[in-house]
Coordinates of N, CA and C and ligand atoms in Angstrom, one line a residue:
M874 N 96.1 72.5 128.8 CA 96.2 73.9 128.2 C 96.8 73.8 126.7
T875 N 96.6 75.0 126.0 CA 97.0 75.1 124.6 C 98.0 76.1 124.6
P876 N 99.2 75.8 123.8 CA 100.2 76.8 123.9 C 99.8 78.1 123.2
E877 N 100.2 79.2 123.8 CA 100.1 80.5 123.2 C 101.2 81.4 123.5
V878 N 101.3 82.6 123.2 CA 102.3 83.5 123.6 C 101.8 84.3 124.7
I879 N 102.3 84.5 125.8 CA 101.7 85.2 126.9 C 102.8 86.3 127.3
E880 N 102.5 87.6 127.3 CA 103.4 88.6 127.6 C 103.0 89.3 128.7
A881 N 103.9 89.5 129.7 CA 103.5 90.2 131.0 C 104.7 90.8 131.7
D882 N 104.6 92.1 132.1 CA 105.7 92.7 133.0 C 107.2 92.3 132.5
G883 N 107.4 92.5 131.3 CA 108.9 92.3 130.9 C 109.2 90.8 130.5
V884 N 108.2 89.9 130.7 CA 108.5 88.5 130.3 C 107.6 88.0 129.3
R885 N 108.2 87.1 128.4 CA 107.3 86.4 127.4 C 107.4 85.0 127.6
L886 N 106.2 84.3 127.8 CA 106.0 82.8 127.9 C 105.8 82.4 126.3
R887 N 106.7 81.5 126.0 CA 106.6 81.0 124.6 C 107.0 79.5 124.6
Q888 N 106.8 78.8 123.4 CA 107.3 77.6 123.4 C 108.8 77.4 123.3
F889 N 109.3 76.3 123.8 CA 110.8 76.1 123.6 C 111.2 75.9 122.2
R890 N 112.3 76.2 121.7 CA 112.8 76.1 120.3 C 114.2 75.5 120.3
P891 N 114.6 74.9 119.1 CA 116.0 74.5 119.1 C 117.1 75.4 119.5
A892 N 116.9 76.6 119.1 CA 117.9 77.7 119.3 C 118.1 78.0 121.0
D893 N 117.2 77.4 121.7 CA 117.3 77.6 123.2 C 118.3 76.6 123.9
V894 N 118.8 75.6 123.1 CA 119.5 74.5 123.7 C 120.8 75.0 124.7
A895 N 121.5 75.8 124.1 CA 122.8 76.2 125.0 C 122.2 77.0 126.4
D896 N 121.2 78.0 126.1 CA 120.8 78.7 127.3 C 120.1 77.7 128.3
L897 N 119.3 76.8 127.7 CA 118.6 75.9 128.5 C 119.5 75.0 129.4
A898 N 120.6 74.5 128.7 CA 121.6 73.6 129.5 C 122.3 74.4 130.5
A899 N 122.7 75.7 130.2 CA 123.4 76.5 131.1 C 122.5 76.8 132.3
G900 N 121.3 77.2 132.0 CA 120.4 77.7 133.2 C 119.9 76.4 134.0
C901 N 119.6 75.4 133.4 CA 119.2 74.1 134.3 C 120.3 73.6 134.9
G902 N 121.6 73.7 134.4 CA 122.8 73.1 135.0 C 123.2 73.9 136.2
D903 N 122.6 75.0 136.6 CA 123.0 75.8 137.8 C 122.8 74.9 139.0
P904 N 123.7 74.9 140.0 CA 123.6 74.0 141.2 C 122.3 74.4 141.9
V905 N 121.9 75.6 142.1 CA 120.8 76.0 142.9 C 119.5 75.4 142.2
N906 N 119.5 75.5 141.0 CA 118.3 75.0 140.3 C 118.4 73.3 140.5
L907 N 119.5 72.7 140.3 CA 119.5 71.4 140.3 C 119.1 70.9 141.8
R908 N 119.5 71.7 142.7 CA 119.1 71.2 144.2 C 117.6 71.3 144.4
F909 N 116.8 72.3 143.9 CA 115.4 72.5 144.2 C 114.5 71.7 143.0
N910 N 115.2 71.2 142.0 CA 114.5 70.4 141.0 C 115.2 69.0 140.9
P911 N 115.0 68.2 141.9 CA 115.8 66.9 142.0 C 115.4 66.0 140.8
G912 N 114.3 66.3 140.1 CA 114.0 65.4 138.9 C 114.8 65.7 137.7
M913 N 115.5 66.8 137.6 CA 116.3 67.1 136.4 C 117.7 66.4 136.5
P914 N 118.3 66.0 135.3 CA 119.4 65.2 135.3 C 120.6 66.1 135.8
Q915 N 121.5 65.4 136.5 CA 122.8 66.2 136.9 C 124.0 65.3 136.5
P916 N 125.0 65.7 135.7 CA 124.9 67.1 135.1 C 123.9 67.2 134.1
Y917 N 123.5 68.5 133.7 CA 122.5 68.8 132.8 C 123.2 69.3 131.5
T918 N 123.1 68.3 130.6 CA 123.9 68.5 129.3 C 123.0 69.1 128.1
E919 N 123.7 69.5 127.0 CA 123.0 69.9 125.9 C 122.0 68.9 125.3
A920 N 122.5 67.6 125.6 CA 121.7 66.5 125.1 C 120.3 66.5 125.9
D921 N 120.5 66.7 127.2 CA 119.2 66.8 128.1 C 118.3 68.0 127.6
A922 N 119.1 69.1 127.2 CA 118.2 70.2 126.8 C 117.4 70.0 125.4
R923 N 118.1 69.2 124.5 CA 117.5 68.9 123.3 C 116.4 67.9 123.6
W924 N 116.5 67.0 124.5 CA 115.4 66.0 124.8 C 114.2 66.8 125.4
W925 N 114.5 67.7 126.2 CA 113.3 68.6 126.8 C 112.6 69.2 125.6
I926 N 113.3 69.8 124.8 CA 112.6 70.7 123.8 C 111.9 69.7 122.8
T927 N 112.4 68.6 122.4 CA 111.8 67.8 121.4 C 110.7 66.7 122.1
E928 N 111.0 66.3 123.3 CA 110.1 65.3 123.8 C 109.5 65.6 125.2
G929 N 110.2 66.2 126.1 CA 109.8 66.4 127.5 C 108.7 67.5 127.5
A930 N 108.9 68.5 126.9 CA 108.0 69.6 126.9 C 106.8 69.3 126.1
P931 N 106.8 68.7 124.8 CA 105.7 68.3 124.1 C 104.8 67.3 125.0
A932 N 105.5 66.4 125.7 CA 104.7 65.4 126.6 C 104.0 66.2 127.7
A933 N 104.6 67.1 128.2 CA 103.8 68.0 129.3 C 102.5 68.5 128.7
W934 N 102.7 69.1 127.5 CA 101.4 69.7 126.7 C 100.4 68.6 126.6
A935 N 100.9 67.5 126.0 CA 100.0 66.3 125.6 C 99.2 65.7 126.8
T936 N 99.7 65.9 128.0 CA 98.9 65.3 129.2 C 98.1 66.5 129.8
G937 N 97.9 67.6 129.1 CA 97.0 68.6 129.7 C 97.7 69.7 130.4
G938 N 99.0 69.7 130.6 CA 99.8 70.7 131.3 C 100.4 71.7 130.4
A939 N 101.4 72.3 130.9 CA 102.1 73.3 130.0 C 103.5 73.3 130.3
A940 N 104.3 73.6 129.2 CA 105.8 73.6 129.5 C 106.3 75.0 128.7
Y941 N 106.4 76.0 129.3 CA 106.7 77.3 128.6 C 108.1 77.7 128.9
A942 N 108.8 78.1 127.9 CA 110.1 78.9 128.0 C 109.7 80.3 128.5
I943 N 110.6 80.9 129.5 CA 110.4 82.1 129.9 C 111.5 82.9 129.1
A944 N 111.1 84.0 128.2 CA 112.0 84.7 127.3 C 112.0 86.1 127.7
D945 N 113.2 86.7 127.6 CA 113.3 88.2 127.7 C 112.4 88.8 126.5
R946 N 111.5 89.8 126.9 CA 110.7 90.3 125.8 C 111.5 91.2 124.8
T947 N 112.6 91.7 125.2 CA 113.4 92.5 124.2 C 114.2 91.6 123.2
T948 N 114.9 90.6 123.9 CA 115.9 89.8 123.0 C 115.3 88.5 122.6
D949 N 114.1 87.9 123.2 CA 113.5 86.7 123.1 C 114.5 85.6 123.5
R950 N 115.7 85.8 124.1 CA 116.5 84.8 124.7 C 115.8 84.2 125.9
L951 N 116.1 82.9 125.9 CA 115.6 82.1 127.1 C 116.1 82.5 128.4
V952 N 115.3 82.8 129.5 CA 115.9 83.2 130.7 C 115.3 82.1 131.9
G953 N 114.5 81.2 131.5 CA 113.9 80.3 132.4 C 112.8 79.4 131.9
G954 N 112.2 78.8 132.8 CA 111.1 77.9 132.3 C 109.9 77.9 133.4
A955 N 108.8 77.8 132.9 CA 107.6 77.8 133.9 C 106.5 76.7 133.3
G956 N 105.9 75.9 134.1 CA 105.1 74.9 133.5 C 104.0 74.6 134.6
I957 N 103.0 73.8 133.9 CA 101.8 73.2 134.7 C 101.9 71.8 134.7
G958 N 102.0 71.1 135.8 CA 102.0 69.7 135.8 C 101.1 69.1 136.8
Q959 N 101.2 67.8 137.2 CA 100.3 67.1 138.1 C 98.8 67.4 137.9
V960 N 98.4 67.4 136.6 CA 97.1 67.8 136.3 C 96.0 66.7 136.8
V961 N 95.0 67.0 137.5 CA 94.1 66.1 137.9 C 92.7 66.6 137.5
P962 N 92.3 66.1 136.2 CA 91.0 66.7 135.6 C 89.8 66.5 136.5
P963 N 89.6 65.4 137.2 CA 88.4 65.3 138.0 C 88.3 66.3 139.1
R964 N 89.5 66.7 139.6 CA 89.5 67.8 140.7 C 89.8 69.2 140.1
R965 N 89.8 69.3 138.8 CA 90.1 70.6 138.2 C 91.2 71.2 138.9
Q966 N 92.3 70.4 139.1 CA 93.4 70.8 139.9 C 94.8 70.6 139.2
A967 N 95.9 71.5 139.5 CA 97.1 71.2 138.9 C 98.2 72.0 139.7
E968 N 99.4 71.8 139.3 CA 100.6 72.3 140.0 C 101.5 73.3 139.0
V969 N 101.8 74.4 139.5 CA 102.7 75.2 138.8 C 104.2 75.2 139.2
G970 N 105.2 75.1 138.5 CA 106.6 75.1 138.7 C 107.3 76.1 137.9
Y971 N 108.5 76.4 138.3 CA 109.4 77.4 137.6 C 110.8 77.4 138.0
W972 N 111.6 78.0 137.0 CA 113.1 78.2 137.3 C 113.4 79.4 136.6
V973 N 114.5 80.1 137.1 CA 115.0 81.3 136.4 C 116.6 81.1 136.2
A974 N 117.2 81.3 135.2 CA 118.7 81.2 135.0 C 119.4 82.2 136.0
P975 N 120.5 81.7 136.5 CA 121.3 82.5 137.4 C 121.5 84.0 137.0
W976 N 121.7 84.1 135.6 CA 122.1 85.4 135.2 C 120.8 86.4 135.0
A977 N 119.7 85.9 135.3 CA 118.5 86.7 135.1 C 117.6 86.8 136.4
R978 N 118.3 86.4 137.5 CA 117.5 86.4 138.8 C 117.4 87.8 139.4
R979 N 116.5 87.9 140.3 CA 116.3 89.0 141.1 C 115.9 90.3 140.3
R980 N 115.2 89.9 139.2 CA 114.7 91.1 138.3 C 113.1 90.9 138.3
G981 N 112.5 90.1 139.1 CA 111.0 90.0 139.1 C 110.6 89.0 138.0
I982 N 111.5 88.2 137.3 CA 111.1 87.5 136.2 C 110.1 86.2 136.7
A983 N 110.7 85.6 137.8 CA 109.8 84.4 138.2 C 108.4 84.9 138.7
S984 N 108.4 86.0 139.4 CA 107.2 86.5 139.9 C 106.2 86.8 138.8
A985 N 106.7 87.6 137.8 CA 105.9 88.0 136.6 C 105.3 86.7 135.9
A986 N 106.4 85.9 135.5 CA 106.0 84.6 134.8 C 105.0 83.7 135.5
T987 N 105.3 83.5 136.8 CA 104.4 82.7 137.5 C 102.9 83.3 137.7
R988 N 102.9 84.5 137.9 CA 101.6 85.1 138.0 C 100.8 85.0 136.6
A989 N 101.5 85.2 135.5 CA 100.9 85.2 134.2 C 100.5 83.8 134.0
L990 N 101.3 82.9 134.2 CA 100.9 81.4 133.9 C 99.8 81.0 134.7
A991 N 99.8 81.4 136.0 CA 98.7 80.9 137.1 C 97.4 81.7 136.4
D992 N 97.4 82.9 136.0 CA 96.2 83.5 135.5 C 95.7 82.7 134.4
A993 N 96.6 82.3 133.5 CA 96.1 81.6 132.2 C 95.5 80.3 132.7
A994 N 96.2 79.5 133.5 CA 95.6 78.2 134.0 C 94.2 78.3 134.7
L995 N 94.1 79.4 135.5 CA 92.8 79.6 136.1 C 91.8 80.0 135.2
R996 N 92.2 80.6 134.2 CA 91.1 81.0 133.2 C 90.8 79.9 132.3
H997 N 91.6 78.8 132.1 CA 91.4 77.7 131.2 C 91.0 76.4 132.0
G998 N 90.2 76.5 133.0 CA 89.6 75.2 133.6 C 90.3 74.7 134.8
V999 N 91.4 75.3 135.3 CA 91.9 74.8 136.5 C 91.2 75.7 137.6
D1000 N 90.7 75.0 138.7 CA 90.0 75.7 139.7 C 91.0 75.9 140.9
R1001 N 91.9 75.0 141.1 CA 92.8 75.0 142.2 C 94.2 74.7 141.7
L1002 N 95.0 75.7 141.9 CA 96.4 75.6 141.3 C 97.4 75.6 142.6
E1003 N 98.2 74.5 142.6 CA 99.1 74.4 143.8 C 100.5 74.8 143.4
L1004 N 101.3 75.2 144.4 CA 102.6 75.5 144.1 C 103.5 75.0 145.4
M1005 N 104.5 74.2 145.2 CA 105.2 73.6 146.3 C 106.6 74.1 146.3
T1006 N 107.0 74.5 147.7 CA 108.3 75.1 147.9 C 109.0 74.3 148.9
H1007 N 110.3 74.1 148.8 CA 111.2 73.6 149.9 C 111.3 74.7 151.0
A1008 N 111.2 74.3 152.2 CA 111.4 75.1 153.3 C 112.7 76.0 153.3
E1009 N 113.6 75.4 152.6 CA 114.9 76.2 152.6 C 115.1 77.1 151.3
N1010 N 113.9 77.2 150.7 CA 114.0 78.1 149.4 C 113.1 79.4 149.5
P1011 N 113.7 80.4 150.3 CA 112.9 81.6 150.5 C 112.6 82.3 149.3
A1012 N 113.6 82.3 148.3 CA 113.2 83.0 147.1 C 112.1 82.5 146.4
S1013 N 111.8 81.1 146.4 CA 110.7 80.5 145.8 C 109.4 80.9 146.6
Q1014 N 109.6 81.1 148.0 CA 108.5 81.4 148.7 C 107.9 82.9 148.5
R1015 N 108.9 83.6 148.2 CA 108.7 85.1 147.8 C 107.9 85.2 146.6
V1016 N 108.4 84.2 145.6 CA 107.7 84.3 144.3 C 106.2 83.8 144.5
A1017 N 106.0 82.8 145.3 CA 104.7 82.4 145.5 C 103.7 83.5 146.0
L1018 N 104.2 84.1 146.9 CA 103.4 85.3 147.5 C 103.2 86.4 146.5
A1019 N 104.4 86.7 145.7 CA 104.1 87.8 144.6 C 103.2 87.3 143.6
A1020 N 103.1 86.1 143.3 CA 102.2 85.6 142.2 C 100.8 85.3 142.9
G1021 N 100.5 85.7 144.0 CA 99.2 85.7 144.5 C 98.7 84.5 145.1
F1022 N 99.7 83.6 145.5 CA 99.3 82.3 146.2 C 99.3 82.6 147.7
T1023 N 98.4 81.8 148.3 CA 98.2 81.7 149.8 C 98.9 80.5 150.4
H1024 N 99.6 80.8 151.5 CA 100.2 79.6 152.1 C 99.1 78.8 152.7
E1025 N 99.2 77.5 152.5 CA 98.2 76.6 152.9 C 98.6 75.6 154.0
G1026 N 99.8 75.3 154.1 CA 100.3 74.4 155.1 C 101.5 73.6 154.7
V1027 N 101.8 72.4 155.4 CA 103.0 71.7 155.2 C 102.6 70.3 154.7
R1028 N 103.2 69.8 153.6 CA 102.9 68.5 153.0 C 104.1 67.7 153.6
R1029 N 103.7 66.9 154.6 CA 104.9 66.2 155.1 C 105.5 65.1 154.1
S1030 N 106.9 65.3 154.2 CA 107.6 64.4 153.5 C 107.2 64.2 151.8
A1031 N 106.7 65.3 151.5 CA 106.1 65.3 150.0 C 107.2 65.5 149.0
G1032 N 108.4 65.9 149.3 CA 109.5 66.2 148.4 C 110.6 65.1 148.5
Q1033 N 111.3 64.9 147.3 CA 112.4 64.0 147.3 C 113.6 64.9 147.2
L1034 N 114.6 64.3 147.9 CA 115.9 65.0 147.7 C 116.8 64.3 146.8
R1035 N 117.6 65.1 146.1 CA 118.6 64.5 145.1 C 119.6 63.6 146.0
G1036 N 119.7 62.4 145.6 CA 120.7 61.5 146.2 C 119.9 60.8 147.2
G1037 N 118.7 60.9 147.4 CA 117.8 60.0 148.2 C 117.2 60.8 149.5
G1038 N 116.2 60.2 150.1 CA 115.7 60.9 151.2 C 114.5 61.8 150.8
R1039 N 113.8 62.2 151.8 CA 112.5 63.0 151.5 C 112.6 64.3 152.4
T1040 N 111.7 65.1 152.1 CA 111.7 66.5 152.8 C 110.3 67.0 152.9
D1041 N 109.9 67.8 153.8 CA 108.5 68.4 153.8 C 108.6 69.6 152.7
L1042 N 107.4 69.8 152.2 CA 107.2 70.9 151.2 C 106.1 71.8 151.9
L1043 N 106.3 73.1 151.5 CA 105.3 74.1 151.9 C 104.3 74.1 150.8
A1044 N 103.1 74.1 151.0 CA 102.0 74.2 150.0 C 101.5 75.6 149.9
W1045 N 101.4 76.1 148.7 CA 100.7 77.5 148.4 C 99.7 77.1 147.4
V1046 N 98.6 77.9 147.5 CA 97.5 77.6 146.6 C 96.9 78.9 146.1
R1047 N 96.4 78.8 144.8 CA 95.6 79.9 144.2 C 94.3 79.3 143.7
L1048 N 93.2 79.9 144.0 CA 91.9 79.3 143.6 C 91.4 80.3 142.5
A1049 N 90.6 79.7 141.6 CA 90.0 80.5 140.5 C 89.2 81.6 140.9
D1050 N 88.4 81.5 142.1 CA 87.7 82.6 142.7 C 88.3 83.3 143.8
D1051 N 89.6 83.1 144.0 CA 90.3 84.1 144.8 C 90.1 85.6 144.4
P1052 N 90.0 86.5 145.4 CA 89.8 87.8 145.0 C 91.1 88.3 144.3
Ligands
LIG1787 C1 113.4 80.9 143.0 C2 113.7 81.5 141.6 C3 112.8 81.0 140.6 C4 113.5 83.1 141.8 O1 113.5 83.7 140.5 P1 113.7 85.2 140.4 O2 113.3 85.6 138.9 O3 115.0 85.7 140.9 O4 112.6 85.8 141.4 P2 112.0 87.3 141.5 O5 113.0 88.3 141.0 O6 110.6 87.3 141.0 O7 112.0 87.5 143.0 C5 110.9 87.1 143.8 C6 111.1 87.5 145.4 O8 112.2 86.6 145.7 C7 113.2 87.5 146.4 N1 114.5 86.7 146.0 C8 114.9 86.3 144.9 N2 116.1 85.8 145.0 C9 116.4 85.6 146.4 C10 117.3 84.9 147.3 N3 118.4 84.3 146.6 N4 117.2 85.1 148.6 C11 116.0 85.7 149.1 N5 115.2 86.3 148.4 C12 115.2 86.1 147.1 C13 113.2 88.8 145.7 O9 113.8 89.7 146.4 C14 111.6 88.9 145.5 O10 111.0 89.3 146.7 P3 110.0 90.5 146.8 O11 108.7 89.8 146.1 O12 109.8 90.5 148.4 O13 110.4 91.6 146.2 C15 115.2 81.4 141.2 O14 116.0 81.7 142.3 C16 115.5 79.9 140.8 O15 115.3 79.6 139.7 N6 116.0 79.2 141.9 C17 116.2 77.7 141.5 C18 115.1 76.9 141.0 C19 113.8 77.1 142.1 O16 114.1 77.1 143.2 N7 112.7 76.8 141.5 C20 111.4 76.9 142.3 C21 111.2 75.4 142.8 S1 109.9 75.4 143.9

């Protein structure tokens, strides 16, 4: 995908920038976020946030995915992140992921951002967009439903747990030709 600015329902998806470091470190460092994103470093420091802004996010774009900051449309302050990864070009398939900072939750931000990003991905060549949630993450399951995804099944042992071990993941899917 190519970076653009996407505005929808009170949220703005834009590129990360150096001024996001403190908000990014505070948001990603939240224990609930770290639990459900076991690939993020713990503790999540401002150095980790700087690495993401200068290297991690650009690498996601370079591999055909997306790594957007979710920003408040009024203040432009960072309130979360939403991205596209696991891009499989021959299958025209990818996966969407997201997180919202604890101080911005339960205001519809993840739902709006995920729907807008999914719409963009499905307009730009992805035919099948997956979304994986932990069985113990009802908030994320609500986001999947609110963003138009259909529950497809259980991916046995597809998730890794922080500290070791594996867990089942629930698979949700949106297709480009879904009504
Ligand atoms: C999951 C997460 C992204 C939700 O973000 P959010 O902006 O608060 O979500 P929304 O405000 O769009 O809420 C979506 C739905 O979830 C529900 N919800 C939100 N938080 C909830 C909670 N803690 N428990 C139960 N339901 C919850 C909302 O009521 C809403 O339900 P509705 O569609 O029936 O009205 C956020 O809690 C988060 O970042 N969690 C940690 C990281 C994570 O789990 N990422 C997803 C990995 S798959």
